[in-house]
Short mmCIF file of C-alpha atoms in Angstrom, two decimals:
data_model
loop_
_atom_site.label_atom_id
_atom_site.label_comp_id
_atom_site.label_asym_id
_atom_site.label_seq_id
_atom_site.Cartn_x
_atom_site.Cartn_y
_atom_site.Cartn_z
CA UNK A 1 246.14 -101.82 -98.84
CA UNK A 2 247.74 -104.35 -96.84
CA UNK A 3 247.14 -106.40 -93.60
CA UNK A 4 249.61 -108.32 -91.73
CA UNK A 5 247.89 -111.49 -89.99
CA UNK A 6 249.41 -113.44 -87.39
CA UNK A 7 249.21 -117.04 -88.18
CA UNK A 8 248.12 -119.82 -84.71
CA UNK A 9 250.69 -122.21 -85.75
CA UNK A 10 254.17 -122.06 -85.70
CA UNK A 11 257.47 -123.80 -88.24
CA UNK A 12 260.34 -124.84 -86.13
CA UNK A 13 259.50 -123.02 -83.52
CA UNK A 14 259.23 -119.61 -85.27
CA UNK A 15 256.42 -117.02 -85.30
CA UNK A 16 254.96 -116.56 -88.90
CA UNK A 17 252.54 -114.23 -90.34
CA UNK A 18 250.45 -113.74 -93.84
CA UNK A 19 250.21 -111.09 -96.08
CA UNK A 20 246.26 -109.94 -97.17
CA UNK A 21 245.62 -107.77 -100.02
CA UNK A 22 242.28 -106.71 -99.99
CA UNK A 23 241.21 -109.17 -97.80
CA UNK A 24 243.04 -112.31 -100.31
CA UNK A 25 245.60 -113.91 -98.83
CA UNK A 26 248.65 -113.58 -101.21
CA UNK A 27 251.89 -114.85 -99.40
CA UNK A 28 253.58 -115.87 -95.58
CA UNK A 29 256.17 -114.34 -94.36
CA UNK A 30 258.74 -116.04 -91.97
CA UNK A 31 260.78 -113.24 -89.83
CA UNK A 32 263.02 -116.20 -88.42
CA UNK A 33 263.67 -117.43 -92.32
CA UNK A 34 264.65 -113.78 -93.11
CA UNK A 35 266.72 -112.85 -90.35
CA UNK A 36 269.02 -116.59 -91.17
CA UNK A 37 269.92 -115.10 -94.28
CA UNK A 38 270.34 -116.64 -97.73
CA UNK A 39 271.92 -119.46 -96.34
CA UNK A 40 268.48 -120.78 -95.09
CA UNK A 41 266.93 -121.10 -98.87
CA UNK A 42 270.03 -122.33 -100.36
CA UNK A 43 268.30 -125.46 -99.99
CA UNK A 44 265.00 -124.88 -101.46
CA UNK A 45 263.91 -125.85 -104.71
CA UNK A 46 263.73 -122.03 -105.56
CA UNK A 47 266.85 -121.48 -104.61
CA UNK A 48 268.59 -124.16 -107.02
CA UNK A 49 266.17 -122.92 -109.87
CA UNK A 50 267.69 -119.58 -109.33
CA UNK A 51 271.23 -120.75 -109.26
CA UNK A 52 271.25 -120.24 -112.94
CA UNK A 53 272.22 -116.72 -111.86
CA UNK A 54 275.11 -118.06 -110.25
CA UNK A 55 278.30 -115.60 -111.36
CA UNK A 56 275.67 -112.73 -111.62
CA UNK A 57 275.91 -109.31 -109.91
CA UNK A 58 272.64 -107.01 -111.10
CA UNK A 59 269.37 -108.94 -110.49
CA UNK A 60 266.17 -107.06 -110.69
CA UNK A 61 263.01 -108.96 -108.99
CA UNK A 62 259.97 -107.59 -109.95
CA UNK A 63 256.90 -109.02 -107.65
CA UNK A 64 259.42 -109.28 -104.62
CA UNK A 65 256.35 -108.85 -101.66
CA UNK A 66 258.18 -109.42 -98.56
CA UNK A 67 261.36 -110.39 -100.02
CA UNK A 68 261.37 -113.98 -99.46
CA UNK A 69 263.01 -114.53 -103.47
CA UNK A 70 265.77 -112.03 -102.44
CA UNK A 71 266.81 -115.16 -100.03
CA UNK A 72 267.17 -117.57 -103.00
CA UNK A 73 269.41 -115.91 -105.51
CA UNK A 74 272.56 -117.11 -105.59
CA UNK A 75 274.39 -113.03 -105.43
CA UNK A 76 275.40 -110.82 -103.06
CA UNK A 77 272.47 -108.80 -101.96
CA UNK A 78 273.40 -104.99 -102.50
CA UNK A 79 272.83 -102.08 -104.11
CA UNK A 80 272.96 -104.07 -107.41
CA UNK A 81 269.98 -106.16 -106.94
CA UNK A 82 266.75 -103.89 -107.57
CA UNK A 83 263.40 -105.45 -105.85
CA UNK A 84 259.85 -103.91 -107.11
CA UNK A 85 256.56 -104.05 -105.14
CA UNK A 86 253.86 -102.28 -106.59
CA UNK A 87 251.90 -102.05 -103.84
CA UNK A 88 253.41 -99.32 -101.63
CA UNK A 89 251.86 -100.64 -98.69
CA UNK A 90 253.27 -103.66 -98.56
CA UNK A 91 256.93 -101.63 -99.33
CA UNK A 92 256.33 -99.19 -96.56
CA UNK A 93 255.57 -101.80 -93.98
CA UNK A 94 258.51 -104.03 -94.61
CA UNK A 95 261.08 -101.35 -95.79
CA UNK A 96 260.15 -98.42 -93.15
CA UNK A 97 257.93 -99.71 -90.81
CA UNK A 98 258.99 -103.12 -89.75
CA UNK A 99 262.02 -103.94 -91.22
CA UNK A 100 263.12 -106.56 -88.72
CA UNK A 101 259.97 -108.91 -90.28
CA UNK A 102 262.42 -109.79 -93.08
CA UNK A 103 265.22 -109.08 -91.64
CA UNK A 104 265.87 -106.04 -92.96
CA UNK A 105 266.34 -106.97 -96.81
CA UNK A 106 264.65 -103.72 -98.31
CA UNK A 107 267.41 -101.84 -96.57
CA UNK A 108 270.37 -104.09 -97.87
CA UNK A 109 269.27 -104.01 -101.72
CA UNK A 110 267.27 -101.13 -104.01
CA UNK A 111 264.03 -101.36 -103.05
CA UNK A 112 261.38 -99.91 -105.51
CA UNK A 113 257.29 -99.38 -104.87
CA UNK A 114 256.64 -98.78 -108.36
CA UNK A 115 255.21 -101.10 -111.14
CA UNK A 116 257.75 -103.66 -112.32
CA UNK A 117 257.21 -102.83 -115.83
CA UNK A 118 257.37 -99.12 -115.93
CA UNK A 119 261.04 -99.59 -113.63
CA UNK A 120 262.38 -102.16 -116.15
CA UNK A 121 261.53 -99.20 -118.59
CA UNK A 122 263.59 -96.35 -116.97
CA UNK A 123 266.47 -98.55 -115.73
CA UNK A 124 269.46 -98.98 -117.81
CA UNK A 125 270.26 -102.02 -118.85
CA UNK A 126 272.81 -104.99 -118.20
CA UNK A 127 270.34 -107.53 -116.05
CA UNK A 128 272.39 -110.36 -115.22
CA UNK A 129 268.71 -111.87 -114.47
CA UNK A 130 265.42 -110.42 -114.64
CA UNK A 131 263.21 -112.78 -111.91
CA UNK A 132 259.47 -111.72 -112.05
CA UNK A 133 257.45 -113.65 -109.16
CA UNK A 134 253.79 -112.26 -109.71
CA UNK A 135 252.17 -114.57 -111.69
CA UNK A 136 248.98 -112.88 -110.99
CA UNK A 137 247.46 -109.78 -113.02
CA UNK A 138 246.98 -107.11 -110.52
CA UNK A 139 246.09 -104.29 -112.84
CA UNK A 140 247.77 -100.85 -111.61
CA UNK A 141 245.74 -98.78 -112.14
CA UNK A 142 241.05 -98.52 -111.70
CA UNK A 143 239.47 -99.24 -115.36
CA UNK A 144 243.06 -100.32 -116.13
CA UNK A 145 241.94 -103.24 -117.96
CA UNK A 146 239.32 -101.36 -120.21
CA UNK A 147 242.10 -98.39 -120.60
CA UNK A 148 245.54 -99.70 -121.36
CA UNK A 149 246.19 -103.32 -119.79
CA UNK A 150 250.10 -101.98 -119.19
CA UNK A 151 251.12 -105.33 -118.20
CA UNK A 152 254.48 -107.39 -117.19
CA UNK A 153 253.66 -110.26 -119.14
CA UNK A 154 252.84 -109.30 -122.67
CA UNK A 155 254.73 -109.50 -125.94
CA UNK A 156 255.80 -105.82 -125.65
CA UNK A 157 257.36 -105.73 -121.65
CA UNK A 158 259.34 -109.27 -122.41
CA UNK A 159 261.05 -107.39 -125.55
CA UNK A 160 261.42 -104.54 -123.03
CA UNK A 161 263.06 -107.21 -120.57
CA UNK A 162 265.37 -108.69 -123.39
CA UNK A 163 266.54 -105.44 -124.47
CA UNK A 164 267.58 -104.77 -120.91
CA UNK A 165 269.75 -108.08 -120.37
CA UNK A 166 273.18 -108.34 -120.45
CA UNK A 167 275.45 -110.80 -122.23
CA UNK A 168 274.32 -114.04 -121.09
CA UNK A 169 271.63 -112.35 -118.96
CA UNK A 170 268.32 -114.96 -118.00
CA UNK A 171 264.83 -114.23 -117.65
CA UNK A 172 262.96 -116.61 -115.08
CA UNK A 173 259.12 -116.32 -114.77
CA UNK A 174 257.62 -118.12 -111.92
CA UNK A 175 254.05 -119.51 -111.53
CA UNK A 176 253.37 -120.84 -108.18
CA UNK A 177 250.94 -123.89 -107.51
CA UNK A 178 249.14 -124.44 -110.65
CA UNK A 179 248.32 -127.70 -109.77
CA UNK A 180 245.53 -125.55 -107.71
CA UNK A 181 245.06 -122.87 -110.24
CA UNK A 182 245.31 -123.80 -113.62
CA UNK A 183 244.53 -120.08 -114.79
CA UNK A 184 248.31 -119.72 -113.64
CA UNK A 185 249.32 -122.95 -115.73
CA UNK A 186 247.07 -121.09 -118.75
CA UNK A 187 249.19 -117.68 -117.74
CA UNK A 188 252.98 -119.39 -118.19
CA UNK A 189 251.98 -121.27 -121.39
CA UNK A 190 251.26 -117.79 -122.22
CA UNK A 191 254.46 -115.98 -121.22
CA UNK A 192 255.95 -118.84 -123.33
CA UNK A 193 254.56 -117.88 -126.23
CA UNK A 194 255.50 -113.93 -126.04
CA UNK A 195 258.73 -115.15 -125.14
CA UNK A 196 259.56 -117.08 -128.52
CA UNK A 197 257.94 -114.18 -130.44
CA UNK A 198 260.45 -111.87 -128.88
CA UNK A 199 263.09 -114.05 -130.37
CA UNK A 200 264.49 -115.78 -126.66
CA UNK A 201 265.00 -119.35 -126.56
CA UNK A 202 262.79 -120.80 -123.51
CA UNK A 203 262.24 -123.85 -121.47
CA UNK A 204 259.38 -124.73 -118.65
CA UNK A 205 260.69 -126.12 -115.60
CA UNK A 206 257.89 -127.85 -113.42
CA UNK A 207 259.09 -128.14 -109.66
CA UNK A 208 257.72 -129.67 -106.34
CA UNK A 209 254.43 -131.65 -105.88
CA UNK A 210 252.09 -128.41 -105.94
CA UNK A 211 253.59 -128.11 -110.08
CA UNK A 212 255.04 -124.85 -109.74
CA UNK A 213 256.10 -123.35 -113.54
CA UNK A 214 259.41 -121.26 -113.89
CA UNK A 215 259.21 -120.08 -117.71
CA UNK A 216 263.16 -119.44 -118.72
CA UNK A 217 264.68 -117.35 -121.10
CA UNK A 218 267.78 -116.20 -122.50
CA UNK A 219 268.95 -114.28 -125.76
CA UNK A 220 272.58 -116.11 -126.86
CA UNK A 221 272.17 -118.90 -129.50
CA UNK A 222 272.36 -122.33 -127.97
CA UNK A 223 272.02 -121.26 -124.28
CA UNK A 224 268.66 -122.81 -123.79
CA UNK A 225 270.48 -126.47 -124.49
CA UNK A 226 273.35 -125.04 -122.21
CA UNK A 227 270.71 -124.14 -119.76
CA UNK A 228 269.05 -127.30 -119.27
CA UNK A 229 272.63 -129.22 -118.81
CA UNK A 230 273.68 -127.15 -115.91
CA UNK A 231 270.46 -126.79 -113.53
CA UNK A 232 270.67 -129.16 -110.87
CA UNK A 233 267.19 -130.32 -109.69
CA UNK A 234 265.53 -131.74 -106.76
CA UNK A 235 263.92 -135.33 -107.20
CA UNK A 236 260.26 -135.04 -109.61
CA UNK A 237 261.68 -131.62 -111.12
CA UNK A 238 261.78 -131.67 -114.77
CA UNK A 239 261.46 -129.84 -118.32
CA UNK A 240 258.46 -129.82 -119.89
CA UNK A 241 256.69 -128.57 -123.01
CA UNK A 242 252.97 -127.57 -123.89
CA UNK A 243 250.50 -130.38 -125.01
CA UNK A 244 248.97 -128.84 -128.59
CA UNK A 245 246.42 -127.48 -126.67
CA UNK A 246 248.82 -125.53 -124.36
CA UNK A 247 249.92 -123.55 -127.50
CA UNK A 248 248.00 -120.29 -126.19
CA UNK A 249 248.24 -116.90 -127.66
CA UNK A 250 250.62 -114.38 -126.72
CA UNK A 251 249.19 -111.32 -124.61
CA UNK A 252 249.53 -108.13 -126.11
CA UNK A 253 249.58 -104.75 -124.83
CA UNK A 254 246.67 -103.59 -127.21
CA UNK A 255 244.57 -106.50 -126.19
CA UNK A 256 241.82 -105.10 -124.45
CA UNK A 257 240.21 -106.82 -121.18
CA UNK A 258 243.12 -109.37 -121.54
CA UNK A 259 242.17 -110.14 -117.86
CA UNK A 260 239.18 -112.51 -119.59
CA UNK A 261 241.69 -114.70 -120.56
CA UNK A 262 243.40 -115.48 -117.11
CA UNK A 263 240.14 -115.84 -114.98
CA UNK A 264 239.43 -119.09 -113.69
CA UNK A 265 236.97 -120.73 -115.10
CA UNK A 266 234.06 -120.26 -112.23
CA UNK A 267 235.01 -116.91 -112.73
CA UNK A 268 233.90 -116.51 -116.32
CA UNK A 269 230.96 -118.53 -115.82
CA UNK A 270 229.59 -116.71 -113.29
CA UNK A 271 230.14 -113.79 -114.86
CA UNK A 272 228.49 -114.94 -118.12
CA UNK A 273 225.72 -116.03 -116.18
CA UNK A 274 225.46 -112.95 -113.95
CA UNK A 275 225.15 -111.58 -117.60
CA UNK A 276 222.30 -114.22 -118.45
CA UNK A 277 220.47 -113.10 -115.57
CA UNK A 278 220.21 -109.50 -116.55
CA UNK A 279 219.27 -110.17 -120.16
CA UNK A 280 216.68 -112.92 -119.05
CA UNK A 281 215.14 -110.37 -116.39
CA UNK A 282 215.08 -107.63 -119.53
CA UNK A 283 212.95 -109.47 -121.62
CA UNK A 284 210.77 -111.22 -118.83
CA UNK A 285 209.62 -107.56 -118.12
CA UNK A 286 208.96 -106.96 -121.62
CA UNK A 287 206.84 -109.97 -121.63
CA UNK A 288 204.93 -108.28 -118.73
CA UNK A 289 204.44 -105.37 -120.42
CA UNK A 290 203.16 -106.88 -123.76
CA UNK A 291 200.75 -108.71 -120.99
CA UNK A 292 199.44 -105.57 -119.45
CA UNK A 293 198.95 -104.00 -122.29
CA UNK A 294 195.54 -103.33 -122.91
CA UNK A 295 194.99 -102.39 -127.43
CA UNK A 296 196.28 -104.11 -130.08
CA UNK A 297 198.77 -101.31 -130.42
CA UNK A 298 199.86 -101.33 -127.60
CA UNK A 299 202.76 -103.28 -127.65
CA UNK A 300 205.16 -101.51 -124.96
CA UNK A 301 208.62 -102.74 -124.99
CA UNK A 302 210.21 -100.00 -123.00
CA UNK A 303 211.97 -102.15 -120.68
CA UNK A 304 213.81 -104.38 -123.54
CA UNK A 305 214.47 -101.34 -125.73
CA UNK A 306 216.53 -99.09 -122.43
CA UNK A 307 218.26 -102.23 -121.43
CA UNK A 308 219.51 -102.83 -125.21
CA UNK A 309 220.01 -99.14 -125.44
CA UNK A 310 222.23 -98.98 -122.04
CA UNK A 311 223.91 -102.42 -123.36
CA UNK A 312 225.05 -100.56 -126.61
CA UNK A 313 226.40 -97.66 -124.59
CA UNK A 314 228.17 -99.47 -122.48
CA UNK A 315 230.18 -100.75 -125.55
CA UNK A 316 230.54 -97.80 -127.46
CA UNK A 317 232.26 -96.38 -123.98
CA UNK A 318 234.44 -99.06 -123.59
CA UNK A 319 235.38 -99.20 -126.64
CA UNK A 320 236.22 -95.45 -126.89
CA UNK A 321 237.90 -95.88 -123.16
CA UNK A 322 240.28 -97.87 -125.37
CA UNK A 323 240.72 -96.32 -128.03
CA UNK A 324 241.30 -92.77 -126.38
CA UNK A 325 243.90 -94.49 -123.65
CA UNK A 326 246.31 -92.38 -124.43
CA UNK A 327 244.78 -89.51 -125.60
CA UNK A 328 245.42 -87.35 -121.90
CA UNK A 329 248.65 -89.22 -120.81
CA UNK A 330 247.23 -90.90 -118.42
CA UNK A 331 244.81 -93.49 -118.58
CA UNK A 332 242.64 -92.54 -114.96
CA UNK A 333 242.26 -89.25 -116.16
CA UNK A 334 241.36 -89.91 -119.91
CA UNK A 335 238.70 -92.99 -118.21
CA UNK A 336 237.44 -90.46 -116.11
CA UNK A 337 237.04 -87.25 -118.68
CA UNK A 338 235.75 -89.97 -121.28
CA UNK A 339 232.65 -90.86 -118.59
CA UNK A 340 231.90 -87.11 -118.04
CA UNK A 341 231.64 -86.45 -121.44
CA UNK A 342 229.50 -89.18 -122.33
CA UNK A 343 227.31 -88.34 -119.19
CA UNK A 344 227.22 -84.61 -120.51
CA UNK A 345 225.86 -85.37 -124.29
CA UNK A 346 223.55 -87.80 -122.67
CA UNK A 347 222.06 -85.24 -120.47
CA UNK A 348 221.90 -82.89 -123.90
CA UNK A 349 220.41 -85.57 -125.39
CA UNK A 350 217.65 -85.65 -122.80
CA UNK A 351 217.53 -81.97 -122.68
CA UNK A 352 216.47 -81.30 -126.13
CA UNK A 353 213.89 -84.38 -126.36
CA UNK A 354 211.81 -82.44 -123.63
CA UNK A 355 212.51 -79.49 -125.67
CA UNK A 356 211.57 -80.87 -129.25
CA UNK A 357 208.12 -83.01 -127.20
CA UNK A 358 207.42 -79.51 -126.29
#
């Protein structure tokens, strides 16, 4: 779902708006911007960042939202340059619905509403550049997580991605204000890391006071050192490398609940205490019941023993969610079939305790 918001103030005199997903704000868009062309970014930090495409014709852009990163590369926007939006709202609205809010762009290049992974997979190859722009994990699919975290920014889609480049082809990750989200910071040190196992060479790029990352990589021997020469930078713009205890893991397709990893910190703790809460309310009414109870034998801990029961099911599910992910194809339907059948047996289970007390 998407909702288009129109914003009270106004940027050189032009009307802007702001995209909501779900009620989360997630990016502005500037009609006025658009409709100037890509000679209004050529300016913009972005837009020298991305000159490293320069002499490029086929650019794909996966997490292209509105467009605005089609205005800051540095090639002709055609039929060449492929730009993916997984969220088909958000495509439909600026491709079919209202076009003229960036100035047409979805009409002038190949516009996909499909997940950037899965279209890097059934393209051909020959990317002069490969420009992803969501550094967020927006899973595609419900229970993705628990079921198959299919995922732009693992080990397994960058060797995808590096298969799919051309000679001299680049690879340009960006992470957008991690000086206010350092989950995002966490998330490129990340990408880093997958990005040296699959053999690129790769340099970090910090830009602009609000520290936004742009992880690049490219395949030919030497070009990172060639790379570094030839960007031309805006004033406080520089290369930088991970403090030891940057060094983070690489994600990995078979990593279950990867998400863990990338959630702010508030965001694990109050998960683990929403978790502490439940376990602490389990055994306080066990402690009631132990109170109530009125023989020496009769210690009832009914409460304790279903919650630790439920607690164990709940991991044997998930765990067989993620085991059997591929089992029916698709990993919805294999989630979904998975839940029935564990409902069923449990309601067999119940079934023939009644029939056994009996």
């Amino acid at each position: 779902q998407v909702r288009l918001v129109r914003l009270g103030d106004r940027r050189g005199g032009r009307r802007q708006f702001r995209v909501l997903y779900n009620f989360a704000n997630q990016y502005r868009v500037d009609p006025g911007a658009a409709a100037q062309g890509q000679e209004a970014a050529a300016s913009s930090r972005r837009a020298r960042i991305y000159g490293a495409l320069a002499g490029g014709d086929r650019v794909l852009l996966i997490g292209a939202g509105a467009g605005r990163g089609l205005l800051s590369l540095p090639v002709t926007l055609d039929a060449d340059v492929h730009a993916v939006e997984r969220n088909p709202a958000a495509m439909r609205l600026f491709r079919d619905v209202a076009p003229e809010l960036n100035g047409g762009l979805y009409h002038r290049v190949t516009a996909h509403a499909a997940d950037g992974r899965t279209v890097v997979e059934r393209l051909p190859g020959g990317w002069d550049g490969v420009v992803i722009e969501s550094s967020l994990y927006h899973p595609a699919h419900l229970l993705l997580p628990a079921a198959a975290p299919y995922f732009h920014q693992t080990y397994e889609a960058y060797a995808v991605m590096r298969d799919r480049l051309a000679p001299g082809g680049l690879i340009i990750q960006e992470y957008n204000r991690t000086s206010t989200a350092p989950n995002r910071r966490d998330m490129a040190w990340r990408a880093r890391s997958a990005l040296l196992q699959a053999g690129l060479e790769v340099r970090v790029l910090t830009s602009g006071p609000m520290m936004n990352l742009y992880v690049v990589a490219c395949a030919d021997r030497g070009c990172g050192d060639a790379l570094t020469e030839r960007l031309e930078f805006e004033e406080g713009d520089r290369w930088i490398r991970p403090k030891p205890e940057q060094e983070l893991d690489a994600l990995v397709d078979d990593r279950p609940f990867m998400t863990w990893l990338i959630l702010k910190p508030e965001q694990r703790v109050f998960l683990i205490s929403l978790a502490g809460i439940f376990l602490l309310g389990a055994l306080g009414l066990s402690l009631r019941e132990r109170r109530l109870a009125t023989g020496p034998d009769a210690w009832r801990a009914a409460p304790l023993f279903v919650a630790l029961i439920g607690a164990g099911h709940m991991a044997l599910q998930l765990h067989a969610f993620h085991l059997a992910r591929t089992l029916l194809d698709d990993s919805v339907r294999t989630v979904l079939v998975c839940i029935v059948a564990f409902l069923a047996w449990g309601a067999l289970g119940s079934l023939a305790t009644e029939h056994w007390r009996g």
